[in-house]
GROMACS .gro file of C-alpha atoms in nm:
model
  202
    1MET     CA    1  -4.304   8.242   3.244
    2LYS     CA    2  -4.601   8.263   3.009
    3ILE     CA    3  -4.567   8.374   2.647
    4SER     CA    4  -4.771   8.687   2.577
    5ASP     CA    5  -4.685   8.731   2.208
    6ARG     CA    6  -4.918   8.543   1.972
    7LEU     CA    7  -4.661   8.509   1.695
    8MET     CA    8  -4.396   8.357   1.920
    9LEU     CA    9  -4.649   8.138   2.097
   10GLY     CA   10  -4.788   8.019   1.765
   11PHE     CA   11  -4.450   7.917   1.631
   12VAL     CA   12  -4.360   7.732   1.951
   13ALA     CA   13  -4.697   7.555   1.956
   14GLY     CA   14  -4.676   7.476   1.585
   15LEU     CA   15  -4.329   7.326   1.611
   16GLY     CA   16  -4.438   7.122   1.912
   17GLY     CA   17  -4.740   6.992   1.726
   18ASN     CA   18  -4.520   6.912   1.430
   19ILE     CA   19  -4.316   6.671   1.643
   20ALA     CA   20  -4.630   6.463   1.696
   21LYS     CA   21  -4.713   6.482   1.326
   22LEU     CA   22  -4.365   6.373   1.222
   23ALA     CA   23  -4.365   6.084   1.469
   24ILE     CA   24  -4.687   5.946   1.323
   25GLY     CA   25  -4.567   5.995   0.966
   26THR     CA   26  -4.232   5.828   1.031
   27LEU     CA   27  -4.396   5.531   1.204
   28ALA     CA   28  -4.645   5.491   0.918
   29GLN     CA   29  -4.361   5.489   0.665
   30ARG     CA   30  -4.167   5.225   0.857
   31LEU     CA   31  -4.480   5.008   0.869
   32ASN     CA   32  -4.530   5.061   0.493
   33ILE     CA   33  -4.866   5.224   0.556
   34SER     CA   34  -4.771   5.560   0.409
   35GLU     CA   35  -4.565   5.638   0.099
   36ILE     CA   36  -4.436   5.977   0.211
   37ASP     CA   37  -4.440   6.205   0.514
   38GLY     CA   38  -4.497   6.575   0.571
   39PRO     CA   39  -4.143   6.695   0.497
   40GLY     CA   40  -4.143   6.501   0.170
   41ILE     CA   41  -4.466   6.666   0.061
   42ALA     CA   42  -4.338   7.009   0.171
   43ALA     CA   43  -4.014   6.958  -0.022
   44GLY     CA   44  -4.223   6.881  -0.330
   45MET     CA   45  -4.345   7.241  -0.318
   46LEU     CA   46  -3.992   7.370  -0.373
   47THR     CA   47  -3.784   7.101  -0.543
   48PRO     CA   48  -3.836   6.844  -0.822
   49ALA     CA   49  -3.981   6.513  -0.707
   50TYR     CA   50  -3.673   6.312  -0.810
   51LYS     CA   51  -3.455   6.513  -0.566
   52LEU     CA   52  -3.667   6.442  -0.258
   53ILE     CA   53  -3.457   6.146  -0.142
   54SER     CA   54  -3.129   6.336  -0.164
   55PRO     CA   55  -2.983   6.484   0.158
   56GLU     CA   56  -3.042   6.834   0.025
   57GLY     CA   57  -3.400   6.751  -0.066
   58LYS     CA   58  -3.465   6.609   0.281
   59ALA     CA   59  -3.315   6.922   0.440
   60VAL     CA   60  -3.540   7.142   0.228
   61GLY     CA   61  -3.837   6.930   0.330
   62ILE     CA   62  -3.765   6.958   0.701
   63LEU     CA   63  -3.719   7.335   0.679
   64ALA     CA   64  -4.030   7.389   0.469
   65ASP     CA   65  -4.241   7.162   0.686
   66SER     CA   66  -4.123   7.338   1.003
   67VAL     CA   67  -4.202   7.683   0.863
   68ILE     CA   68  -4.548   7.571   0.755
   69ALA     CA   69  -4.608   7.412   1.096
   70GLY     CA   70  -4.505   7.734   1.272
   71LEU     CA   71  -4.733   7.950   1.058
   72LEU     CA   72  -5.026   7.715   1.110
   73GLY     CA   73  -4.950   7.729   1.482
   74VAL     CA   74  -4.994   8.107   1.472
   75GLY     CA   75  -5.332   8.052   1.309
   76THR     CA   76  -5.422   7.808   1.585
   77VAL     CA   77  -5.336   8.063   1.854
   78TYR     CA   78  -5.550   8.330   1.687
   79MET     CA   79  -5.835   8.079   1.657
   80LEU     CA   80  -5.817   8.013   2.031
   81SER     CA   81  -5.795   8.387   2.101
   82ILE     CA   82  -6.120   8.442   1.912
   83THR     CA   83  -6.314   8.140   2.037
   84GLY     CA   84  -6.161   8.099   2.385
   85LYS     CA   85  -5.950   7.820   2.530
   86ASP     CA   86  -6.235   7.604   2.654
   87LYS     CA   87  -6.236   7.264   2.478
   88ALA     CA   88  -5.903   7.363   2.326
   89LEU     CA   89  -5.804   7.007   2.236
   90LEU     CA   90  -6.122   6.951   2.036
   91LYS     CA   91  -6.083   7.286   1.862
   92GLY     CA   92  -5.721   7.205   1.785
   93ALA     CA   93  -5.813   6.865   1.641
   94LEU     CA   94  -6.078   7.022   1.417
   95THR     CA   95  -5.832   7.290   1.308
   96GLY     CA   96  -5.579   7.022   1.217
   97GLN     CA   97  -5.839   6.843   1.008
   98VAL     CA   98  -5.922   7.166   0.826
   99MET     CA   99  -5.551   7.206   0.752
  100TRP     CA  100  -5.539   6.849   0.621
  101GLN     CA  101  -5.833   6.916   0.391
  102SER     CA  102  -5.682   7.242   0.270
  103LEU     CA  103  -5.336   7.098   0.204
  104TYR     CA  104  -5.441   6.769   0.048
  105GLY     CA  105  -5.773   6.866  -0.101
  106VAL     CA  106  -5.742   7.220  -0.231
  107MET     CA  107  -5.371   7.301  -0.261
  108ALA     CA  108  -5.262   6.960  -0.389
  109THR     CA  109  -5.532   6.972  -0.656
  110MET     CA  110  -5.407   7.314  -0.759
  111GLY     CA  111  -5.055   7.177  -0.800
  112ALA     CA  112  -4.895   7.323  -0.487
  113THR     CA  113  -4.671   7.016  -0.455
  114LYS     CA  114  -4.508   6.806  -0.724
  115VAL     CA  115  -4.555   6.487  -0.518
  116GLN     CA  116  -4.885   6.331  -0.623
  117PRO     CA  117  -5.109   6.142  -0.647
  118PHE     CA  118  -5.129   6.004  -0.293
  119SER     CA  119  -5.260   5.661  -0.205
  120PRO     CA  120  -5.568   5.644   0.023
  121LYS     CA  121  -5.352   5.502   0.304
  122THR     CA  122  -5.113   5.795   0.279
  123VAL     CA  123  -5.399   6.045   0.285
  124LEU     CA  124  -5.558   5.875   0.587
  125THR     CA  125  -5.224   5.870   0.766
  126GLU     CA  126  -5.185   6.241   0.707
  127PHE     CA  127  -5.540   6.293   0.836
  128VAL     CA  128  -5.443   6.125   1.163
  129SER     CA  129  -5.111   6.309   1.186
  130HIS     CA  130  -5.269   6.649   1.119
  131THR     CA  131  -5.536   6.580   1.380
  132ALA     CA  132  -5.258   6.504   1.628
  133TYR     CA  133  -5.074   6.817   1.517
  134GLY     CA  134  -5.372   7.042   1.585
  135THR     CA  135  -5.445   6.878   1.920
  136VAL     CA  136  -5.088   6.906   2.047
  137ALA     CA  137  -5.043   7.260   1.912
  138ALA     CA  138  -5.359   7.376   2.090
  139ALA     CA  139  -5.252   7.206   2.414
  140ILE     CA  140  -4.911   7.376   2.403
  141ALA     CA  141  -5.067   7.713   2.322
  142VAL     CA  142  -5.301   7.693   2.621
  143LYS     CA  143  -5.025   7.564   2.850
  144LEU     CA  144  -4.760   7.820   2.759
  145GLY     CA  145  -4.977   8.116   2.655
  146ASP     CA  146  -5.070   8.405   2.881
  147ASP     CA  147  -5.435   8.383   2.989
  148LYS     CA  148  -5.503   8.737   2.866
  149LEU     CA  149  -5.450   8.615   2.509
  150PHE     CA  150  -5.761   8.398   2.536
  151THR     CA  151  -5.989   8.616   2.749
  152GLY     CA  152  -6.004   8.927   2.533
  153ALA     CA  153  -5.780   9.126   2.769
  154ALA     CA  154  -5.512   9.147   2.499
  155PRO     CA  155  -5.635   9.297   2.169
  156LEU     CA  156  -5.604   9.085   1.856
  157ASN     CA  157  -5.445   9.378   1.678
  158ALA     CA  158  -5.152   9.529   1.866
  159SER     CA  159  -5.056   9.749   1.571
  160PRO     CA  160  -4.963  10.112   1.653
  161LEU     CA  161  -5.184  10.228   1.367
  162LYS     CA  162  -5.481  10.243   1.600
  163SER     CA  163  -5.301  10.466   1.846
  164VAL     CA  164  -5.179  10.687   1.560
  165LYS     CA  165  -5.535  10.736   1.441
  166ARG     CA  166  -5.649  10.799   1.795
  167ASP     CA  167  -5.371  11.051   1.851
  168ALA     CA  168  -5.453  11.221   1.521
  169ALA     CA  169  -5.815  11.252   1.624
  170GLN     CA  170  -5.731  11.379   1.970
  171PRO     CA  171  -5.619  11.733   1.869
  172GLN     CA  172  -5.942  11.775   1.678
  173SER     CA  173  -6.147  11.677   1.981
  174GLN     CA  174  -5.942  11.914   2.197
  175PHE     CA  175  -6.002  12.191   1.944
  176ASN     CA  176  -6.375  12.124   1.955
  177ARG     CA  177  -6.374  12.141   2.333
  178LEU     CA  178  -6.187  12.472   2.324
  179GLN     CA  179  -6.435  12.614   2.075
  180LYS     CA  180  -6.726  12.507   2.293
  181ASN     CA  181  -6.564  12.665   2.597
  182LYS     CA  182  -6.510  12.992   2.407
  183ILE     CA  183  -6.873  13.000   2.297
  184ARG     CA  184  -6.987  12.923   2.650
  185ASN     CA  185  -6.765  13.199   2.792
  186LYS     CA  186  -6.898  13.449   2.537
  187GLY     CA  187  -7.251  13.353   2.630
  188ASP     CA  188  -7.175  13.406   2.997
  189LYS     CA  189  -7.025  13.749   2.922
  190ILE     CA  190  -7.331  13.851   2.720
  191THR     CA  191  -7.559  13.737   3.001
  192MET     CA  192  -7.356  13.929   3.257
  193THR     CA  193  -7.357  14.242   3.039
  194ALA     CA  194  -7.732  14.221   2.989
  195GLY     CA  195  -7.777  14.175   3.361
  196SER     CA  196  -7.566  14.483   3.435
  197CYS     CA  197  -7.766  14.695   3.188
  198CYS     CA  198  -8.091  14.589   3.345
  199ALA     CA  199  -7.955  14.672   3.689
  200ASP     CA  200  -7.852  15.021   3.571
  201LEU     CA  201  -8.197  15.088   3.425
  202THR     CA  202  -8.366  14.998   3.747
   0.00000   0.00000   0.00000
């Protein structure tokens, strides 16, 4: 059974990709390559840095990281819907790298998380893990997603607003057609009347 809803597909793909990201981050921490993983950084967006190692802080980190992963998965699905599913793994990897740059370059600089600065090894580890995230998320999206999501058969915007506008415009178009028919009928009557007069004169 294929998933035909982009939001649901995106969250599933994002959470699947997050498993790969977490595995790399956990392994890097155990090998003392990285100082912190994704959930720790995500928790730093919501809680003070000194509470990150507490059970509550870790729970917040896992929840926040999962939500972010799901939302980014939705973005990945829409990216594939616009560009097509060919070379999906490469597109997913590039998307993951853009996410890495956005999270660690732009948002971290703006103070989105209280956990900083990061060591070069930590940043490089997150680069690898986000690349894996994007690749796996794209693979899951293509595997589980309905083909019509990536071929243009399903519109990007499924909002009823379009149909409302179309329905609102429809009575006007029907009115215009009725007016044209009335004018055409009047013209036919005038022509018939003129024809009858000419016949009477002859």
